Amino acid sequence: MSGPSDSPVLVPILGDQLTRNLASLRGRTKDDTVILMMEVWDEATYVKHHKQKIALIFSAMRHFAEELRGAGWTVNYVRLDAEGNAGSFTGEVARAIEEHSPRLVSVVEAGEWRVREDMHQWADKFACEVEILRDDRFICTQAEFDEWAEDRKELRMEYFYREMRRKTGLLMDGDKPEGGEWNYDSKNRKPPKDGLSAPERPKFEPDVTTQECIDLVEERFGDHFGSLETFGWPVTREEAEEAADAFFAERIECFGPFQDAMVAGEDDLFHSMLSTSINLGLLDPLELCQRAEKAYKDGKAPLNSVEGFIRQIIGWREYVRGFYWHQMPHLQKANALNAQRGLPEFYWTGETDMACLADCIRSTRDNAHAHHIQRLMVLGNFALLTGLNPREVQDWYLVVYADAYEWVELPNVAAMILYADGGKLASKPYAASGNYINKMSNYCSGCKYSPNKKTGEGACPFNPLYWHFMDRHRERLEKNPRIGRIYSTWDRMDEERRQEYLDSAEAFLDTLEPASSGWARSD
Ligand code: FAD
Ligand code: DLZ
Ligand code: SF4
């Protein structure tokens, strides 16, 4: 039963909704509102998240609760080990309704399908009115995305991005794009020079609250992947702003040209490292883009860097979110290439002779982060070429990155790297041989394998794997105008050479040891 008219409104705030500008807080009065924040077992374990990811989310939640209290809000904060913690969002909202008899539960829609499904049951479950509000931290509404996507056979980010440029007015010169081009991607691909290194990003020493969360995670989630020693994530809006200041002062200039570069041991290069803060709600994506645009207008950053940064946020980030909701729930099970191989054990240990993979996995373990091109063209490319099962690859990415939530992880994994959606998102699979990694990184100089050797002993495994992939998916890919011509190169090789590629790839695939079971979600 709803409480009387003088009873409060209950506002549950989820772990990735940490902003005072949340739709459910707007227009509320402090003496009439109880905010509910909950650390719950279900969220911490629905996959076995990287230890840093759990510590980051709990610490950011605890800091945000304190900030709200300091501003005069009433916050019912349920810690993981609080007595009676029901272990789930639904269970905790039920307990809070018992305790506060609210007249209304007002919540912002969850980012993930699984949680939103539960939320939609709340109105029936609880004897109390429930309103679910749109998450207006995103620029594009789902209705807008669906309308844009309607009747399009292929959904391409580029066209969506132009709509978002028009909608926000970012980098627009009247109705034309600033500088005459919509996209400066071709100026985002500079290979790393010898000794390329970037200024170190600010690391935030754990304070007492963060340290408590780190200790809790070590105690309760000690068997999860990843290290905690290197924890340095921003956990408050102030810290996140400091991280953004450092990016705009020191790294945005080179962000554009070296966006696709990789250097061993240089884990962040010129990337912003802001995704964890944006996804948690500590930073507003549109404000960041406006700041980038100002840097360009003030002559402090070049257009290719600023356009590149804005494209990642109002282009890719908004696009994958719209795509996720447009394609769910079937995107989770999509497997157009019928990829069935289990995830190799080395994705967890980093123990492989392939120097590029070993470095990306080390960074993933130590930082709960790898930058985009490492996720796409090293870890993702390997998963695509070797035919790893999409469900296992999805769960791995969801576990290991501190910025991973299903709405952003799943389209990137299933559709962008694995082509499991059959090409709705990407016009062609992002498949590459060792040549690409050799061009865009310095990994190969420290590797047991040679990118110049194509088959046999000592050959970079990406080389034969590339042709093995192309050969086994010929029927589907040959028809693709962006990829079909590759088959004329294949056909020009003599039969013996082709067989060498295929045998070499098979021999390598035979060496892959699958990870032991139990870490991935079962369907
Ligand atoms: P920058 O390179 O500085 O980019 C700026 C911002 O643009 C990022 O902070 C992010 O908000 C946004 N962005 C860039 N690329 C993408 C993209 N492809 N999709 C959505 N947003 C993007 N990003 C996540 O936030 N969570 C994920 O779970 C995630 N999983 C990914 C999985 C794969 C297989 C791939 C290829 C990419 C994934 N990304 C994910 C996108 C991207 O790799 C990260 O956003 C980026 O590495 C974060 O580091 P950064 O903040 O330094 O990004
Ligand atoms: C990822 C995560 C984790 C590990 N723990 C919590 C938690 O205890 N409480 C919470 O409110 N949120 C957590 N989150 C983030 C949620 O998983 C995220 O808000 C939903 O998936 C969004 O749909
Ligand atoms: Fe990676 Fe191949 Fe280069 Fe080794 S040679 S680092 S496996 S691309």
GROMACS .gro file of C-alpha atoms in nm, residues 72-521:
model
  450
   72GLY     CA    1   2.123   1.782   0.305
   73TRP     CA    2   1.966   1.474   0.144
   74THR     CA    3   1.851   1.173   0.346
   75VAL     CA    4   2.037   0.867   0.220
   76ASN     CA    5   1.961   0.510   0.317
   77TYR     CA    6   2.292   0.348   0.220
   78VAL     CA    7   2.304  -0.032   0.245
   79ARG     CA    8   2.654  -0.175   0.264
   80LEU     CA    9   2.734  -0.517   0.126
   81ASP     CA   10   2.776  -0.664   0.473
   82ALA     CA   11   2.481  -0.479   0.633
   83GLU     CA   12   2.259  -0.704   0.839
   84GLY     CA   13   1.957  -0.819   0.641
   85ASN     CA   14   2.098  -0.708   0.302
   86ALA     CA   15   1.869  -0.896   0.062
   87GLY     CA   16   2.143  -0.920  -0.201
   88SER     CA   17   1.946  -0.778  -0.494
   89PHE     CA   18   1.807  -0.444  -0.610
   90THR     CA   19   1.451  -0.575  -0.596
   91GLY     CA   20   1.501  -0.721  -0.248
   92GLU     CA   21   1.653  -0.398  -0.117
   93VAL     CA   22   1.382  -0.177  -0.267
   94ALA     CA   23   1.124  -0.406  -0.102
   95ARG     CA   24   1.297  -0.366   0.236
   96ALA     CA   25   1.316   0.012   0.194
   97ILE     CA   26   0.943   0.027   0.109
   98GLU     CA   27   0.874  -0.165   0.433
   99GLU     CA   28   1.087   0.078   0.627
  100HIS     CA   29   0.983   0.412   0.477
  101SER     CA   30   0.630   0.347   0.341
  102PRO     CA   31   0.691   0.583   0.048
  103ARG     CA   32   0.406   0.725  -0.159
  104LEU     CA   33   0.615   0.677  -0.474
  105VAL     CA   34   0.928   0.497  -0.591
  106SER     CA   35   1.100   0.711  -0.854
  107VAL     CA   36   1.393   0.553  -1.036
  108VAL     CA   37   1.594   0.620  -1.349
  109GLU     CA   38   1.587   0.331  -1.595
  110ALA     CA   39   1.873   0.084  -1.558
  111GLY     CA   40   2.145   0.073  -1.822
  112GLU     CA   41   2.137  -0.305  -1.855
  113TRP     CA   42   1.860  -0.520  -1.996
  114ARG     CA   43   1.871  -0.772  -1.711
  115VAL     CA   44   1.818  -0.503  -1.445
  116ARG     CA   45   1.556  -0.316  -1.646
  117GLU     CA   46   1.356  -0.638  -1.683
  118ASP     CA   47   1.348  -0.669  -1.303
  119MET     CA   48   1.259  -0.302  -1.263
  120HIS     CA   49   0.960  -0.342  -1.489
  121GLN     CA   50   0.821  -0.595  -1.239
  122TRP     CA   51   0.837  -0.348  -0.951
  123ALA     CA   52   0.499  -0.185  -1.015
  124ASP     CA   53   0.329  -0.526  -0.991
  125LYS     CA   54   0.541  -0.649  -0.704
  126PHE     CA   55   0.518  -0.350  -0.474
  127ALA     CA   56   0.203  -0.201  -0.325
  128CYS     CA   57   0.332   0.142  -0.409
  129GLU     CA   58   0.337   0.358  -0.718
  130VAL     CA   59   0.655   0.319  -0.926
  131GLU     CA   60   0.780   0.560  -1.193
  132ILE     CA   61   1.071   0.471  -1.421
  133LEU     CA   62   1.230   0.777  -1.575
  134ARG     CA   63   1.437   0.809  -1.891
  135ASP     CA   64   1.811   0.833  -1.838
  136ASP     CA   65   1.864   1.175  -1.993
  137ARG     CA   66   2.240   1.164  -1.941
  138PHE     CA   67   2.237   1.024  -2.294
  139ILE     CA   68   2.194   1.265  -2.582
  140CYS     CA   69   1.990   1.038  -2.806
  141THR     CA   70   1.657   0.902  -2.683
  142GLN     CA   71   1.574   0.544  -2.765
  143ALA     CA   72   1.272   0.663  -2.966
  144GLU     CA   73   1.504   0.881  -3.175
  145PHE     CA   74   1.745   0.593  -3.231
  146ASP     CA   75   1.466   0.351  -3.323
  147GLU     CA   76   1.319   0.601  -3.566
  148TRP     CA   77   1.661   0.657  -3.722
  149ALA     CA   78   1.719   0.280  -3.746
  150GLU     CA   79   1.377   0.195  -3.884
  151ASP     CA   80   1.386   0.053  -4.235
  152ARG     CA   81   1.765   0.069  -4.250
  153LYS     CA   82   1.915  -0.267  -4.339
  154GLU     CA   83   2.253  -0.165  -4.208
  155LEU     CA   84   2.307   0.066  -3.915
  156ARG     CA   85   2.620   0.271  -3.965
  157MET     CA   86   2.766   0.489  -3.694
  158GLU     CA   87   2.881   0.753  -3.941
  159TYR     CA   88   2.531   0.860  -4.043
  160PHE     CA   89   2.401   0.845  -3.687
  161TYR     CA   90   2.697   1.056  -3.575
  162ARG     CA   91   2.609   1.331  -3.823
  163GLU     CA   92   2.261   1.345  -3.671
  164MET     CA   93   2.416   1.384  -3.326
  165ARG     CA   94   2.643   1.662  -3.452
  166ARG     CA   95   2.339   1.844  -3.587
  167LYS     CA   96   2.144   1.780  -3.269
  168THR     CA   97   2.415   1.909  -3.034
  169GLY     CA   98   2.557   2.174  -3.268
  170LEU     CA   99   2.906   2.047  -3.181
  171LEU     CA  100   3.170   2.133  -3.442
  172MET     CA  101   2.909   2.275  -3.675
  173ASP     CA  102   2.958   2.571  -3.899
  174GLY     CA  103   2.596   2.651  -3.975
  175ASP     CA  104   2.464   2.331  -4.128
  176LYS     CA  105   2.814   2.224  -4.243
  177PRO     CA  106   3.073   2.032  -4.043
  178GLU     CA  107   3.360   2.239  -3.905
  179GLY     CA  108   3.659   2.222  -4.141
  180GLY     CA  109   3.447   2.079  -4.423
  181GLU     CA  110   3.463   1.709  -4.322
  182TRP     CA  111   3.245   1.518  -4.080
  183ASN     CA  112   3.513   1.272  -3.986
  184TYR     CA  113   3.892   1.298  -3.961
  185ASP     CA  114   3.945   0.928  -3.896
  186SER     CA  115   4.214   0.912  -4.163
  187LYS     CA  116   4.415   1.155  -3.944
  188ASN     CA  117   4.377   0.933  -3.638
  189ARG     CA  118   4.611   0.656  -3.750
  190LYS     CA  119   4.967   0.771  -3.703
  191PRO     CA  120   5.199   0.481  -3.616
  192PRO     CA  121   5.400   0.531  -3.297
  193LYS     CA  122   5.743   0.683  -3.341
  194ASP     CA  123   6.035   0.527  -3.161
  195GLY     CA  124   6.019   0.614  -2.795
  196LEU     CA  125   5.666   0.757  -2.814
  197SER     CA  126   5.543   0.816  -2.463
  198ALA     CA  127   5.272   1.026  -2.305
  199PRO     CA  128   5.255   1.228  -1.984
  200GLU     CA  129   5.140   1.009  -1.699
  201ARG     CA  130   4.772   1.035  -1.616
  202PRO     CA  131   4.687   1.147  -1.263
  203LYS     CA  132   4.650   0.853  -1.025
  204PHE     CA  133   4.437   0.904  -0.717
  205GLU     CA  134   4.576   0.754  -0.397
  206PRO     CA  135   4.308   0.554  -0.217
  207ASP     CA  136   4.162   0.752   0.076
  208VAL     CA  137   4.014   0.580   0.383
  209THR     CA  138   3.684   0.506   0.206
  210THR     CA  139   3.852   0.359  -0.100
  211GLN     CA  140   4.090   0.159   0.117
  212GLU     CA  141   3.792   0.011   0.304
  213CYS     CA  142   3.642  -0.093  -0.029
  214ILE     CA  143   3.972  -0.241  -0.145
  215ASP     CA  144   3.996  -0.443   0.179
  216LEU     CA  145   3.635  -0.556   0.142
  217VAL     CA  146   3.695  -0.669  -0.215
  218GLU     CA  147   4.012  -0.855  -0.120
  219GLU     CA  148   3.823  -1.031   0.158
  220ARG     CA  149   3.495  -1.111  -0.021
  221PHE     CA  150   3.603  -1.133  -0.386
  222GLY     CA  151   3.960  -1.253  -0.345
  223ASP     CA  152   3.921  -1.515  -0.619
  224HIS     CA  153   3.817  -1.258  -0.882
  225PHE     CA  154   4.054  -1.160  -1.163
  226GLY     CA  155   4.290  -0.865  -1.141
  227SER     CA  156   4.517  -0.678  -0.911
  228LEU     CA  157   4.422  -0.407  -0.660
  229GLU     CA  158   4.769  -0.268  -0.583
  230THR     CA  159   4.763  -0.030  -0.877
  231PHE     CA  160   4.419   0.119  -0.798
  232GLY     CA  161   4.422   0.488  -0.894
  233TRP     CA  162   4.077   0.561  -1.042
  234PRO     CA  163   3.893   0.886  -0.972
  235VAL     CA  164   3.612   0.804  -0.727
  236THR     CA  165   3.449   1.148  -0.692
  237ARG     CA  166   3.334   1.417  -0.933
  238GLU     CA  167   3.621   1.642  -0.816
  239GLU     CA  168   3.880   1.375  -0.890
  240ALA     CA  169   3.720   1.295  -1.224
  241GLU     CA  170   3.733   1.663  -1.314
  242GLU     CA  171   4.099   1.671  -1.222
  243ALA     CA  172   4.155   1.375  -1.454
  244ALA     CA  173   3.966   1.559  -1.731
  245ASP     CA  174   4.172   1.877  -1.669
  246ALA     CA  175   4.491   1.675  -1.712
  247PHE     CA  176   4.365   1.526  -2.037
  248PHE     CA  177   4.271   1.864  -2.182
  249ALA     CA  178   4.596   2.023  -2.067
  250GLU     CA  179   4.842   1.749  -2.159
  251ARG     CA  180   4.709   1.481  -2.389
  252ILE     CA  181   4.431   1.596  -2.620
  253GLU     CA  182   4.673   1.746  -2.870
  254CYS     CA  183   4.820   1.405  -2.953
  255PHE     CA  184   4.500   1.210  -2.886
  256GLY     CA  185   4.388   1.241  -3.250
  257PRO     CA  186   4.703   1.147  -3.440
  258PHE     CA  187   4.798   0.858  -3.209
  259GLN     CA  188   4.450   0.726  -3.135
  260ASP     CA  189   4.526   0.388  -3.295
  261ALA     CA  190   4.888   0.358  -3.179
  262MET     CA  191   5.010   0.096  -2.930
  263VAL     CA  192   5.335   0.099  -2.736
  264ALA     CA  193   5.445  -0.180  -2.500
  265GLY     CA  194   5.428  -0.066  -2.139
  266GLU     CA  195   5.261   0.268  -2.231
  267ASP     CA  196   4.920   0.167  -2.108
  268ASP     CA  197   4.723   0.489  -2.156
  269LEU     CA  198   4.915   0.676  -2.427
  270PHE     CA  199   4.711   0.987  -2.516
  271HIS     CA  200   4.371   0.841  -2.431
  272SER     CA  201   4.151   1.033  -2.190
  273MET     CA  202   4.103   0.744  -1.941
  274LEU     CA  203   3.766   0.901  -1.860
  275SER     CA  204   3.532   0.614  -1.951
  276THR     CA  205   3.499   0.486  -1.593
  277SER     CA  206   3.399   0.833  -1.472
  278ILE     CA  207   3.160   0.898  -1.761
  279ASN     CA  208   2.988   0.562  -1.722
  280LEU     CA  209   2.953   0.600  -1.343
  281GLY     CA  210   2.794   0.944  -1.386
  282LEU     CA  211   3.081   1.142  -1.235
  283LEU     CA  212   3.136   1.329  -1.561
  284ASP     CA  213   2.880   1.453  -1.809
  285PRO     CA  214   2.960   1.337  -2.165
  286LEU     CA  215   2.813   1.644  -2.334
  287GLU     CA  216   3.006   1.882  -2.108
  288LEU     CA  217   3.328   1.700  -2.200
  289CYS     CA  218   3.253   1.738  -2.569
  290GLN     CA  219   3.178   2.107  -2.524
  291ARG     CA  220   3.508   2.143  -2.346
  292ALA     CA  221   3.689   1.970  -2.629
  293GLU     CA  222   3.519   2.197  -2.881
  294LYS     CA  223   3.629   2.502  -2.680
  295ALA     CA  224   3.988   2.374  -2.679
  296TYR     CA  225   3.970   2.370  -3.060
  297LYS     CA  226   3.810   2.713  -3.083
  298ASP     CA  227   4.072   2.855  -2.847
  299GLY     CA  228   4.347   2.713  -3.066
  300LYS     CA  229   4.461   2.472  -2.795
  301ALA     CA  230   4.391   2.145  -2.977
  302PRO     CA  231   4.382   2.045  -3.344
  303LEU     CA  232   4.060   1.956  -3.522
  304ASN     CA  233   4.151   1.590  -3.582
  305SER     CA  234   4.197   1.538  -3.206
  306VAL     CA  235   3.885   1.723  -3.103
  307GLU     CA  236   3.664   1.573  -3.372
  308GLY     CA  237   3.806   1.228  -3.287
  309PHE     CA  238   3.722   1.270  -2.919
  310ILE     CA  239   3.374   1.406  -2.985
  311ARG     CA  240   3.310   1.125  -3.236
  312GLN     CA  241   3.393   0.863  -2.973
  313ILE     CA  242   3.141   1.013  -2.734
  314ILE     CA  243   2.843   1.148  -2.928
  315GLY     CA  244   2.914   0.904  -3.209
  316TRP     CA  245   3.026   0.565  -3.086
  317ARG     CA  246   2.912   0.583  -2.725
  318GLU     CA  247   2.561   0.702  -2.808
  319TYR     CA  248   2.541   0.474  -3.107
  320VAL     CA  249   2.632   0.151  -2.926
  321ARG     CA  250   2.382   0.234  -2.655
  322GLY     CA  251   2.102   0.288  -2.908
  323PHE     CA  252   2.213  -0.027  -3.091
  324TYR     CA  253   2.208  -0.231  -2.768
  325TRP     CA  254   1.846  -0.146  -2.688
  326HIS     CA  255   1.746  -0.180  -3.051
  327GLN     CA  256   1.896  -0.529  -3.078
  328MET     CA  257   1.824  -0.674  -2.735
  329PRO     CA  258   1.765  -0.939  -2.620
  330HIS     CA  259   1.875  -1.138  -2.926
  331LEU     CA  260   2.214  -0.960  -2.951
  332GLN     CA  261   2.327  -1.157  -2.646
  333LYS     CA  262   2.289  -1.486  -2.832
  334ALA     CA  263   2.389  -1.371  -3.181
  335ASN     CA  264   2.651  -1.594  -3.340
  336ALA     CA  265   2.634  -1.535  -3.716
  337LEU     CA  266   2.976  -1.691  -3.775
  338ASN     CA  267   2.892  -1.996  -3.562
  339ALA     CA  268   3.204  -1.947  -3.351
  340GLN     CA  269   3.232  -2.223  -3.092
  341ARG     CA  270   3.588  -2.230  -2.957
  342GLY     CA  271   3.630  -2.182  -2.581
  343LEU     CA  272   3.821  -1.879  -2.451
  344PRO     CA  273   4.190  -1.974  -2.417
  345GLU     CA  274   4.331  -1.989  -2.066
  346PHE     CA  275   4.590  -1.721  -2.146
  347TYR     CA  276   4.318  -1.452  -2.157
  348TRP     CA  277   4.328  -1.489  -1.778
  349THR     CA  278   4.698  -1.547  -1.721
  350GLY     CA  279   4.864  -1.346  -1.997
  351GLU     CA  280   5.094  -1.643  -2.046
  352THR     CA  281   5.146  -1.648  -2.419
  353ASP     CA  282   5.445  -1.598  -2.643
  354MET     CA  283   5.247  -1.349  -2.851
  355ALA     CA  284   5.392  -1.024  -2.715
  356CYS     CA  285   5.100  -0.805  -2.821
  357LEU     CA  286   4.843  -1.020  -2.645
  358ALA     CA  287   5.061  -1.064  -2.338
  359ASP     CA  288   5.100  -0.686  -2.297
  360CYS     CA  289   4.729  -0.612  -2.347
  361ILE     CA  290   4.633  -0.879  -2.094
  362ARG     CA  291   4.891  -0.750  -1.844
  363SER     CA  292   4.746  -0.400  -1.872
  364THR     CA  293   4.397  -0.544  -1.835
  365ARG     CA  294   4.495  -0.734  -1.520
  366ASP     CA  295   4.690  -0.447  -1.362
  367ASN     CA  296   4.468  -0.153  -1.461
  368ALA     CA  297   4.125  -0.304  -1.536
  369HIS     CA  298   4.175  -0.114  -1.860
  370ALA     CA  299   4.316  -0.150  -2.210
  371HIS     CA  300   4.273   0.118  -2.468
  372HIS     CA  301   4.041   0.093  -2.761
  373ILE     CA  302   4.275  -0.036  -3.027
  374GLN     CA  303   4.414  -0.300  -2.790
  375ARG     CA  304   4.059  -0.419  -2.717
  376LEU     CA  305   3.969  -0.412  -3.087
  377MET     CA  306   4.271  -0.504  -3.295
  378VAL     CA  307   4.470  -0.728  -3.061
  379LEU     CA  308   4.237  -0.903  -2.815
  380GLY     CA  309   3.930  -0.869  -3.038
  381ASN     CA  310   4.106  -0.955  -3.362
  382PHE     CA  311   4.245  -1.272  -3.205
  383ALA     CA  312   3.899  -1.370  -3.078
  384LEU     CA  313   3.749  -1.312  -3.423
  385LEU     CA  314   4.016  -1.498  -3.620
  386THR     CA  315   4.027  -1.798  -3.387
  387GLY     CA  316   3.647  -1.822  -3.372
  388LEU     CA  317   3.596  -1.778  -2.999
  389ASN     CA  318   3.246  -1.833  -2.870
  390PRO     CA  319   3.073  -1.489  -2.841
  391ARG     CA  320   2.913  -1.563  -2.504
  392GLU     CA  321   3.250  -1.637  -2.344
  393VAL     CA  322   3.416  -1.338  -2.507
  394GLN     CA  323   3.130  -1.113  -2.391
  395ASP     CA  324   3.162  -1.230  -2.034
  396TRP     CA  325   3.538  -1.187  -2.040
  397TYR     CA  326   3.512  -0.823  -2.152
  398LEU     CA  327   3.234  -0.758  -1.901
  399VAL     CA  328   3.448  -0.898  -1.622
  400VAL     CA  329   3.783  -0.743  -1.693
  401TYR     CA  330   3.725  -0.373  -1.768
  402ALA     CA  331   3.640  -0.120  -1.500
  403ASP     CA  332   3.424   0.071  -1.748
  404ALA     CA  333   3.226  -0.235  -1.858
  405TYR     CA  334   2.847  -0.239  -1.842
  406GLU     CA  335   2.655  -0.459  -2.077
  407TRP     CA  336   2.495  -0.175  -2.277
  408VAL     CA  337   2.840  -0.063  -2.396
  409GLU     CA  338   3.037  -0.387  -2.378
  410LEU     CA  339   2.797  -0.612  -2.570
  411PRO     CA  340   2.765  -0.415  -2.897
  412ASN     CA  341   3.139  -0.361  -2.901
  413VAL     CA  342   3.208  -0.729  -2.847
  414ALA     CA  343   2.931  -0.911  -3.029
  415ALA     CA  344   2.887  -0.670  -3.319
  416MET     CA  345   3.211  -0.476  -3.351
  417ILE     CA  346   3.480  -0.734  -3.288
  418LEU     CA  347   3.309  -1.067  -3.351
  419TYR     CA  348   3.071  -0.980  -3.635
  420ALA     CA  349   2.824  -1.203  -3.450
  421ASP     CA  350   2.535  -0.980  -3.561
  422GLY     CA  351   2.615  -1.064  -3.923
  423GLY     CA  352   2.716  -0.709  -4.013
  424LYS     CA  353   2.439  -0.485  -3.880
  425LEU     CA  354   2.689  -0.265  -3.695
  426ALA     CA  355   3.013  -0.305  -3.887
  427SER     CA  356   3.038  -0.301  -4.264
  428LYS     CA  357   3.304  -0.572  -4.248
  429PRO     CA  358   3.480  -0.781  -3.984
  430TYR     CA  359   3.776  -0.602  -3.824
  431ALA     CA  360   4.011  -0.885  -3.928
  432ALA     CA  361   4.382  -0.814  -3.963
  433SER     CA  362   4.708  -1.000  -4.001
  434GLY     CA  363   5.028  -0.935  -3.804
  435ASN     CA  364   5.110  -0.658  -4.050
  436TYR     CA  365   4.857  -0.422  -3.895
  437ILE     CA  366   4.984  -0.475  -3.540
  438ASN     CA  367   5.342  -0.440  -3.658
  439LYS     CA  368   5.259  -0.109  -3.827
  440MET     CA  369   5.063   0.038  -3.538
  441SER     CA  370   5.277  -0.079  -3.245
  442ASN     CA  371   5.625  -0.169  -3.129
  443TYR     CA  372   5.511  -0.507  -2.997
  444CYS     CA  373   5.664  -0.720  -3.270
  445SER     CA  374   6.023  -0.616  -3.198
  446GLY     CA  375   5.994  -0.791  -2.860
  447CYS     CA  376   5.810  -1.099  -2.981
  448LYS     CA  377   5.919  -1.456  -3.034
  449TYR     CA  378   5.726  -1.452  -3.362
  450SER     CA  379   5.795  -1.250  -3.673
  451PRO     CA  380   5.519  -1.053  -3.847
  452ASN     CA  381   5.713  -1.086  -4.173
  453LYS     CA  382   5.709  -1.464  -4.164
  454LYS     CA  383   5.381  -1.588  -4.306
  455THR     CA  384   5.366  -1.957  -4.220
  456GLY     CA  385   5.550  -2.229  -4.032
  457GLU     CA  386   5.787  -2.210  -3.736
  458GLY     CA  387   5.829  -1.856  -3.600
  459ALA     CA  388   5.555  -1.702  -3.816
  460CYS     CA  389   5.328  -1.451  -3.646
  461PRO     CA  390   5.013  -1.657  -3.570
  462PHE     CA  391   4.790  -1.371  -3.689
  463ASN     CA  392   4.917  -1.430  -4.046
  464PRO     CA  393   4.790  -1.784  -4.106
  465LEU     CA  394   4.490  -1.723  -3.879
  466TYR     CA  395   4.384  -1.435  -4.101
  467TRP     CA  396   4.368  -1.654  -4.410
  468HIS     CA  397   4.211  -1.942  -4.217
  469PHE     CA  398   3.933  -1.703  -4.111
  470MET     CA  399   3.889  -1.567  -4.464
  471ASP     CA  400   3.882  -1.915  -4.611
  472ARG     CA  401   3.631  -2.059  -4.366
  473HIS     CA  402   3.391  -1.766  -4.406
  474ARG     CA  403   3.433  -1.722  -4.778
  475GLU     CA  404   3.074  -1.788  -4.867
  476ARG     CA  405   2.949  -1.503  -4.648
  477LEU     CA  406   3.233  -1.252  -4.691
  478GLU     CA  407   3.300  -1.284  -5.062
  479LYS     CA  408   2.974  -1.102  -5.132
  480ASN     CA  409   3.084  -0.807  -4.921
  481PRO     CA  410   3.212  -0.533  -5.153
  482ARG     CA  411   3.449  -0.405  -4.881
  483ILE     CA  412   3.619  -0.741  -4.842
  484GLY     CA  413   3.547  -0.952  -5.149
  485ARG     CA  414   3.855  -0.844  -5.344
  486ILE     CA  415   4.077  -1.005  -5.079
  487TYR     CA  416   3.978  -1.339  -5.228
  488SER     CA  417   4.149  -1.259  -5.555
  489THR     CA  418   4.478  -1.238  -5.361
  490TRP     CA  419   4.398  -1.574  -5.201
  491ASP     CA  420   4.306  -1.727  -5.535
  492ARG     CA  421   4.628  -1.604  -5.695
  493MET     CA  422   4.833  -1.810  -5.446
  494ASP     CA  423   4.909  -2.161  -5.559
  495GLU     CA  424   4.729  -2.448  -5.394
  496GLU     CA  425   5.036  -2.553  -5.196
  497ARG     CA  426   5.082  -2.206  -5.047
  498ARG     CA  427   4.720  -2.185  -4.946
  499GLN     CA  428   4.748  -2.525  -4.782
  500GLU     CA  429   5.056  -2.406  -4.590
  501TYR     CA  430   4.853  -2.117  -4.447
  502LEU     CA  431   4.567  -2.345  -4.348
  503ASP     CA  432   4.796  -2.610  -4.195
  504SER     CA  433   4.991  -2.346  -4.007
  505ALA     CA  434   4.673  -2.201  -3.864
  506GLU     CA  435   4.538  -2.543  -3.769
  507ALA     CA  436   4.863  -2.632  -3.596
  508PHE     CA  437   4.842  -2.311  -3.394
  509LEU     CA  438   4.475  -2.359  -3.309
  510ASP     CA  439   4.558  -2.705  -3.176
  511THR     CA  440   4.791  -2.550  -2.919
  512LEU     CA  441   4.518  -2.333  -2.761
  513GLU     CA  442   4.422  -2.452  -2.418
  514PRO     CA  443   4.068  -2.361  -2.318
  515ALA     CA  444   4.015  -2.187  -1.985
  516SER     CA  445   3.873  -2.401  -1.711
  517SER     CA  446   3.498  -2.368  -1.686
  518GLY     CA  447   3.281  -2.195  -1.428
  519TRP     CA  448   3.361  -1.829  -1.487
  520ALA     CA  449   3.121  -1.755  -1.772
  521ARG     CA  450   2.746  -1.717  -1.732
   0.00000   0.00000   0.00000
